[in-house]
Amino acid sequence: MAQRLQEFDSSIYQNVFKKQLLVKDPIDLSVGLPSGETPEYIKMAGIQAIQENKTLYAPANGIPELREALAEKFARDNNISVTKDEVTVMPGLATGLLSVYLAVLNPGDEVMIMDPGFSPYFYLPAIAGAEVKRISTLPNFQLDLDAIEKGITTKTKLILINTPNNPTGAIYPKKDLEKLAQIAGKHDILIISDEIYESFVFEGEHFSIGSIYPNTITMNGFSKSHTMTGWRIGYTCGPRDVIDAINQIQQYTVFSSSSIAQYAALEALSQPVSKHEDYAKKNRLITEKMTAAGFDLHGNMGAYYTLFEVPEGMDDMEFVQKALDKKVLLIPGRAFSTKENFVRISYGGTIEDVEKGLDIITKITP
Ligand code: PLP
């Protein structure tokens, strides 16, 4: 097997899921699934695409109608002005991110990534021979703009941000994103902004750094906003040369994102996105119960995650095991960070499960 497997450690997730499979009727606060099902009108569009034989290869960058609708979406929701040729469709953001890395990174280049962060961010650059520089967002899970600026070297090619954030739930304020744009501009660095949780902002408005910094690759997808995780459909916009480079990679790696999923996604864009008010309720419940139990929550603002520090005297694996003994499934923070004293709650499930889970979590002691 390839040597890169040594640098590609997905075992934490795999081991946690293996253990969890053994639990009967668990309270699942682990996986990053949104609640409910794909809305009926989107499913019908998928079925119709099949019935109309729209089931063959699509262009590597996506069907033009979808890219056109996505360009309109970027203008409307994100204040980013792009043409359909500055948009590309991807088979989900995880694969999409690899295509971006392969399109822009040379061996030896550095990618600056906020820690804690979505696990694949840290492992995929190695495939392109690039290095990762982690910038801690502790203690409040916000951007440490001084550390970012100080960490920039001549090798820094990309800065990757994710707001609302998985796993912390933090949202970066506009003023920090403006400052980040200034820093990146001064050093001529590309920004990747993963905004897949943009519709899970419970107070105020989502702000896209791509609206003020043209050298931004804005990534988004239908998995979370439209409960379409299994359809595998994401999209990205950015400078034309970067999008062309991504398409060059996709032509031979992806060849075509699912045509059926693309027609379903096109229909998804025809209706306003849910405000996700049920998630706002779960978010407030977590703040209330965890704070009352003495936990300091910093990030719990958006997406549907919160990351909390475990009580002194234990680490994340012990905490997760104790929760598992009581049938509550959680993910240890080390899946997202070099730190080993945080645990992630995902509140994509029902409010009843979140409530039951919190009753158990708040009573766990070393
Ligand atoms: N980006 C973030 C921050 C995520 O949390 C996830 C999934 O959990 C993804 C991207 C992957 O999304 P997709 O389903 O489009 O691959």
Coordinates of C-alpha atoms and ligand atoms in Angstrom, one line a residue:
M1 CA 0.0 0.0 0.0
A2 CA 1.1 3.6 -0.5
Q3 CA 3.2 5.4 2.0
R4 CA 0.8 8.3 2.1
L5 CA -1.6 6.1 4.1
Q6 CA 0.7 6.8 7.1
E7 CA -0.2 10.5 6.7
F8 CA -3.9 9.8 6.0
D9 CA -5.3 8.8 9.4
S10 CA -9.0 8.3 9.2
S11 CA -8.9 5.7 11.9
I12 CA -10.4 7.8 14.6
Y13 CA -13.7 8.1 12.7
Q14 CA -13.6 4.5 11.6
N15 CA -13.0 3.2 15.1
V16 CA -15.6 5.4 16.7
F17 CA -18.2 4.3 14.1
K18 CA -17.3 0.6 14.6
K19 CA -17.9 0.8 18.3
Q20 CA -21.1 2.8 17.8
L21 CA -22.6 0.2 15.5
L22 CA -22.7 -2.2 18.5
V23 CA -25.1 0.1 20.5
K24 CA -28.8 -0.7 20.2
D25 CA -31.2 2.3 20.0
P26 CA -28.5 4.9 20.5
I27 CA -29.0 8.6 21.1
D28 CA -26.9 9.7 18.1
L29 CA -25.2 13.1 18.5
S30 CA -22.2 12.0 16.4
V31 CA -22.6 12.2 12.7
G32 CA -22.9 15.4 10.7
L33 CA -26.3 14.5 9.2
P34 CA -29.0 17.2 9.0
S35 CA -32.4 16.1 10.3
G36 CA -35.2 14.8 8.2
E37 CA -35.3 13.8 4.6
T38 CA -34.7 15.3 1.2
P39 CA -37.8 17.5 0.4
E40 CA -40.4 15.9 -1.8
Y41 CA -40.1 18.4 -4.6
I42 CA -36.4 17.7 -5.0
K43 CA -36.9 13.9 -4.9
M44 CA -39.6 14.3 -7.6
A45 CA -37.2 16.2 -9.8
G46 CA -34.6 13.4 -9.4
I47 CA -37.3 10.8 -10.3
Q48 CA -38.4 12.9 -13.3
A49 CA -34.7 13.2 -14.5
I50 CA -34.5 9.4 -14.5
Q51 CA -37.8 9.0 -16.3
E52 CA -36.8 11.6 -18.9
N53 CA -33.5 9.7 -19.5
K54 CA -31.4 12.6 -18.2
T55 CA -29.1 9.8 -17.0
L56 CA -26.0 10.2 -19.1
Y57 CA -22.6 11.9 -18.6
A58 CA -22.8 15.6 -18.0
P59 CA -20.0 18.1 -18.7
A60 CA -17.2 17.9 -16.2
N61 CA -18.1 21.3 -14.8
G62 CA -21.8 20.6 -14.6
I63 CA -24.9 21.2 -16.7
P64 CA -25.1 24.8 -17.9
E65 CA -28.6 25.4 -16.5
L66 CA -27.4 24.5 -13.0
R67 CA -24.3 26.7 -13.3
E68 CA -26.5 29.5 -14.4
A69 CA -28.8 29.1 -11.5
L70 CA -25.8 28.8 -9.1
A71 CA -24.4 32.1 -10.5
E72 CA -27.7 33.7 -9.6
K73 CA -27.7 32.1 -6.2
F74 CA -24.2 33.5 -5.5
A75 CA -25.3 37.0 -6.5
R76 CA -28.5 36.8 -4.5
D77 CA -27.4 35.1 -1.3
N78 CA -23.6 35.8 -1.1
N79 CA -23.2 39.1 -2.9
I80 CA -20.7 37.4 -5.2
S81 CA -20.9 38.3 -8.8
V82 CA -19.8 35.5 -11.2
T83 CA -20.7 34.2 -14.6
K84 CA -21.7 30.5 -15.0
D85 CA -18.2 29.8 -16.3
E86 CA -16.8 30.9 -13.0
V87 CA -18.9 28.2 -11.3
T88 CA -18.2 24.5 -11.3
V89 CA -20.3 21.6 -10.0
M90 CA -18.7 18.8 -7.9
P91 CA -19.6 15.4 -6.5
G92 CA -19.7 16.8 -3.0
L93 CA -17.3 19.1 -1.2
A94 CA -15.0 16.4 0.2
T95 CA -14.0 15.3 -3.3
G96 CA -14.4 18.9 -4.5
L97 CA -11.8 20.0 -2.0
L98 CA -9.3 17.5 -3.3
S99 CA -9.8 18.8 -6.8
V100 CA -9.2 22.3 -5.6
Y101 CA -6.0 21.2 -3.9
L102 CA -4.8 19.3 -6.9
A103 CA -5.6 22.3 -9.1
V104 CA -3.6 24.9 -7.2
L105 CA -1.0 23.3 -5.0
N106 CA 2.6 22.4 -5.9
P107 CA 4.8 20.2 -3.8
G108 CA 6.2 22.2 -0.9
D109 CA 3.4 24.8 -0.9
E110 CA 1.7 25.5 2.5
V111 CA -2.0 25.5 3.3
M112 CA -3.0 27.4 6.4
I113 CA -5.9 25.7 8.1
M114 CA -7.8 26.6 11.3
D115 CA -7.6 24.0 14.1
P116 CA -10.1 22.6 15.1
G117 CA -11.4 22.0 11.7
F118 CA -13.3 19.5 9.4
S119 CA -11.0 16.4 9.4
P120 CA -10.4 16.0 5.6
Y121 CA -8.9 19.6 5.3
F122 CA -5.8 18.4 7.1
Y123 CA -5.2 15.2 5.3
L124 CA -5.9 16.0 1.6
P125 CA -3.1 18.5 1.0
A126 CA -0.5 15.7 1.4
I127 CA -1.9 14.1 -1.7
A128 CA -0.7 17.1 -3.6
G129 CA 2.6 17.0 -1.8
A130 CA 1.7 20.2 0.1
E131 CA 2.2 21.0 3.8
V132 CA -0.4 22.0 6.4
K133 CA 0.1 24.8 8.8
R134 CA -2.4 24.6 11.6
I135 CA -3.5 27.9 13.2
S136 CA -5.3 27.4 16.5
T137 CA -8.6 29.2 17.0
L138 CA -8.5 28.5 20.8
P139 CA -9.7 29.7 23.2
N140 CA -12.8 31.2 21.6
F141 CA -12.8 29.3 18.2
Q142 CA -12.4 32.6 16.4
L143 CA -9.8 33.6 13.8
D144 CA -6.5 34.6 15.4
L145 CA -5.6 37.2 12.8
D146 CA -2.2 38.0 14.4
A147 CA -1.2 34.3 14.3
I148 CA -2.4 34.0 10.7
E149 CA -0.4 37.0 9.6
K150 CA 2.7 35.9 11.5
G151 CA 2.4 32.3 10.1
I152 CA 2.5 33.4 6.5
T153 CA 5.7 32.5 4.6
T154 CA 6.7 32.7 1.0
K155 CA 5.3 29.2 0.7
T156 CA 1.8 30.0 1.9
K157 CA -0.5 29.4 -1.1
L158 CA -3.9 29.0 0.5
I159 CA -5.8 30.0 3.7
L160 CA -8.8 27.8 4.3
I161 CA -11.7 29.0 6.4
N162 CA -15.0 27.5 7.3
T163 CA -17.9 29.6 8.6
P164 CA -20.3 28.5 10.2
N165 CA -17.8 26.1 11.5
N166 CA -17.7 22.3 11.8
P167 CA -16.9 21.2 14.5
T168 CA -17.0 24.3 16.7
G169 CA -20.2 26.0 15.6
A170 CA -18.4 29.3 15.5
I171 CA -19.3 32.0 13.0
Y172 CA -16.6 34.6 12.0
P173 CA -17.8 38.2 12.2
K174 CA -17.7 40.4 9.1
K175 CA -15.0 42.6 10.5
D176 CA -12.6 39.7 11.0
L177 CA -13.3 38.5 7.5
E178 CA -12.5 42.0 6.2
K179 CA -9.2 42.0 8.1
L180 CA -8.4 38.5 6.8
A181 CA -9.1 39.7 3.2
Q182 CA -6.6 42.5 3.8
I183 CA -4.0 40.2 5.1
A184 CA -4.5 37.7 2.3
G185 CA -4.4 40.5 -0.3
K186 CA -1.2 41.9 1.1
H187 CA 0.5 38.6 0.6
D188 CA -1.4 37.6 -2.6
I189 CA -2.8 34.4 -1.1
L190 CA -5.9 32.5 -2.3
I191 CA -8.6 31.9 0.3
I192 CA -10.8 28.8 0.3
S193 CA -14.1 29.6 2.1
D194 CA -16.2 26.5 2.9
E195 CA -19.7 27.8 3.4
I196 CA -21.7 24.6 3.4
Y197 CA -23.5 25.6 6.6
E198 CA -24.4 29.1 5.5
S199 CA -28.1 28.4 6.0
F200 CA -27.5 27.4 9.6
V201 CA -27.0 30.9 11.0
F202 CA -29.5 31.5 13.8
E203 CA -28.8 35.2 14.4
G204 CA -27.8 37.9 12.0
E205 CA -26.7 37.3 8.4
H206 CA -24.2 35.0 6.8
F207 CA -21.2 37.0 5.3
S208 CA -19.2 35.6 2.4
I209 CA -15.5 36.8 2.2
G210 CA -15.8 36.2 -1.6
S211 CA -17.9 39.3 -1.8
I212 CA -15.0 41.5 -0.9
Y213 CA -12.0 39.4 -1.9
P214 CA -12.0 38.2 -5.5
N215 CA -9.2 35.7 -4.9
T216 CA -11.6 33.5 -3.0
I217 CA -12.7 30.0 -3.9
T218 CA -16.2 29.8 -2.4
M219 CA -17.3 26.2 -1.8
N220 CA -20.9 25.2 -1.0
G221 CA -23.2 22.2 -1.5
F222 CA -26.7 20.8 -1.2
S223 CA -25.8 18.1 1.4
K224 CA -26.7 20.2 4.5
S225 CA -29.0 23.0 3.3
H226 CA -31.3 20.6 1.5
T227 CA -30.7 17.3 3.4
M228 CA -29.1 15.8 0.3
T229 CA -26.0 14.2 1.8
G230 CA -26.4 11.0 -0.3
W231 CA -26.9 12.8 -3.6
R232 CA -23.3 13.9 -3.6
I233 CA -23.6 17.4 -5.1
G234 CA -21.6 20.5 -4.3
Y235 CA -20.4 23.6 -6.1
T236 CA -17.7 26.2 -6.2
C237 CA -17.1 29.6 -7.6
G238 CA -13.9 31.6 -7.9
P239 CA -11.5 33.3 -10.3
R240 CA -11.9 32.0 -13.9
D241 CA -8.3 30.6 -14.1
V242 CA -8.8 28.6 -10.9
I243 CA -12.2 27.3 -12.0
D244 CA -10.6 26.3 -15.3
A245 CA -7.8 24.5 -13.5
I246 CA -10.3 22.6 -11.2
N247 CA -12.3 21.6 -14.3
Q248 CA -9.1 20.3 -15.9
I249 CA -8.6 18.0 -12.9
Q250 CA -12.3 17.1 -12.8
Q251 CA -12.3 16.1 -16.5
Y252 CA -10.2 13.0 -15.7
T253 CA -11.0 12.4 -12.0
V254 CA -14.7 13.0 -11.8
F255 CA -15.6 13.1 -15.5
S256 CA -19.2 14.0 -14.6
S257 CA -21.1 14.7 -11.3
S258 CA -24.3 12.7 -11.2
S259 CA -26.6 14.1 -13.9
I260 CA -29.7 13.0 -11.9
A261 CA -28.5 14.8 -8.8
Q262 CA -27.8 17.9 -10.9
Y263 CA -31.4 18.1 -12.1
A264 CA -32.6 17.6 -8.6
A265 CA -30.3 20.4 -7.4
L266 CA -31.6 22.7 -10.1
E267 CA -35.1 22.2 -8.7
A268 CA -33.8 22.7 -5.1
L269 CA -32.7 26.2 -6.1
S270 CA -36.2 27.1 -7.2
Q271 CA -37.5 27.5 -3.7
P272 CA -36.2 29.5 -0.7
V273 CA -33.9 27.6 1.7
S274 CA -35.4 26.7 5.0
K275 CA -34.6 29.0 7.9
H276 CA -33.9 25.9 10.0
E277 CA -35.8 27.3 13.1
D278 CA -35.8 23.8 14.7
Y279 CA -32.0 24.0 14.8
A280 CA -32.1 27.4 16.4
K281 CA -34.2 25.9 19.2
K282 CA -31.8 23.0 19.7
N283 CA -28.9 25.4 19.7
R284 CA -30.5 27.5 22.5
L285 CA -31.2 24.3 24.5
I286 CA -27.6 23.3 24.3
T287 CA -26.4 26.7 25.5
E288 CA -28.9 26.7 28.4
K289 CA -28.2 23.2 29.7
M290 CA -24.4 23.1 29.1
T291 CA -23.9 26.5 30.7
A292 CA -26.1 25.6 33.7
A293 CA -23.9 22.5 34.1
G294 CA -20.7 24.6 34.2
F295 CA -19.4 24.1 30.7
D296 CA -18.0 27.2 28.9
L297 CA -19.4 27.2 25.4
H298 CA -17.6 29.4 23.0
G299 CA -18.5 28.4 19.5
N300 CA -22.2 27.3 19.7
M301 CA -23.5 29.9 17.2
G302 CA -24.3 28.2 13.9
A303 CA -24.0 25.0 11.8
Y304 CA -25.3 22.2 14.0
Y305 CA -22.3 21.4 16.1
T306 CA -20.8 22.5 19.3
L307 CA -17.4 21.6 20.7
F308 CA -17.0 21.6 24.4
E309 CA -14.0 21.0 26.8
V310 CA -14.3 17.9 28.9
P311 CA -13.9 18.2 32.7
E312 CA -10.4 18.1 34.0
G313 CA -9.0 14.7 34.8
M314 CA -10.2 13.0 31.6
D315 CA -9.6 13.2 27.9
D316 CA -11.9 13.2 24.9
M317 CA -11.8 9.4 24.4
E318 CA -12.7 8.7 28.0
F319 CA -15.6 11.1 27.8
V320 CA -16.9 9.6 24.6
Q321 CA -16.6 6.1 26.1
K322 CA -18.5 7.1 29.2
A323 CA -21.2 8.6 27.0
L324 CA -21.3 5.5 24.9
D325 CA -21.8 3.4 28.0
K326 CA -25.1 5.4 28.4
K327 CA -25.9 5.0 24.7
V328 CA -25.0 8.5 23.7
L329 CA -22.9 8.7 20.5
L330 CA -20.4 11.6 20.2
I331 CA -17.2 12.3 18.3
P332 CA -13.9 12.9 20.1
G333 CA -12.3 16.3 19.4
R334 CA -9.0 14.7 18.3
A335 CA -10.7 13.8 15.0
F336 CA -10.7 17.6 14.3
S337 CA -7.7 18.9 16.2
T338 CA -4.3 18.1 17.8
K339 CA -6.0 18.8 21.1
E340 CA -7.4 15.8 23.0
N341 CA -9.7 17.5 25.5
F342 CA -12.7 18.5 23.4
V343 CA -15.8 16.6 22.3
R344 CA -18.2 17.4 19.5
I345 CA -22.0 17.3 19.8
S346 CA -23.9 17.2 16.5
Y347 CA -27.5 18.3 16.9
G348 CA -28.8 17.3 13.5
G349 CA -31.1 14.8 15.2
T350 CA -34.4 15.3 17.0
I351 CA -34.8 17.8 19.9
E352 CA -35.9 14.9 22.1
D353 CA -32.6 13.1 21.4
V354 CA -30.6 16.3 22.0
E355 CA -32.5 16.8 25.3
K356 CA -31.9 13.2 26.5
G357 CA -28.3 13.3 25.3
L358 CA -27.6 16.5 27.3
D359 CA -29.0 15.0 30.5
I360 CA -26.4 12.3 30.2
I361 CA -23.5 14.5 28.9
T362 CA -23.9 17.1 31.7
K363 CA -23.5 14.4 34.4
I364 CA -20.3 12.7 33.1
T365 CA -17.4 13.1 35.5
P366 CA -13.9 11.7 35.5
Ligands
PLP1 N1 -17.4 20.8 4.6 C1 -17.7 20.7 5.9 C2 -17.3 21.8 6.8 C3 -18.4 19.6 6.3 O1 -18.8 19.5 7.6 C4 -18.8 18.6 5.4 C5 -19.6 17.4 5.8 O2 -19.7 17.1 7.0 C6 -18.4 18.8 4.1 C7 -17.7 19.9 3.7 C8 -18.7 17.7 3.0 O3 -19.8 18.0 2.3 P1 -20.3 17.1 1.1 O4 -21.4 16.2 1.5 O5 -20.6 18.1 0.0 O6 -19.1 16.2 0.7

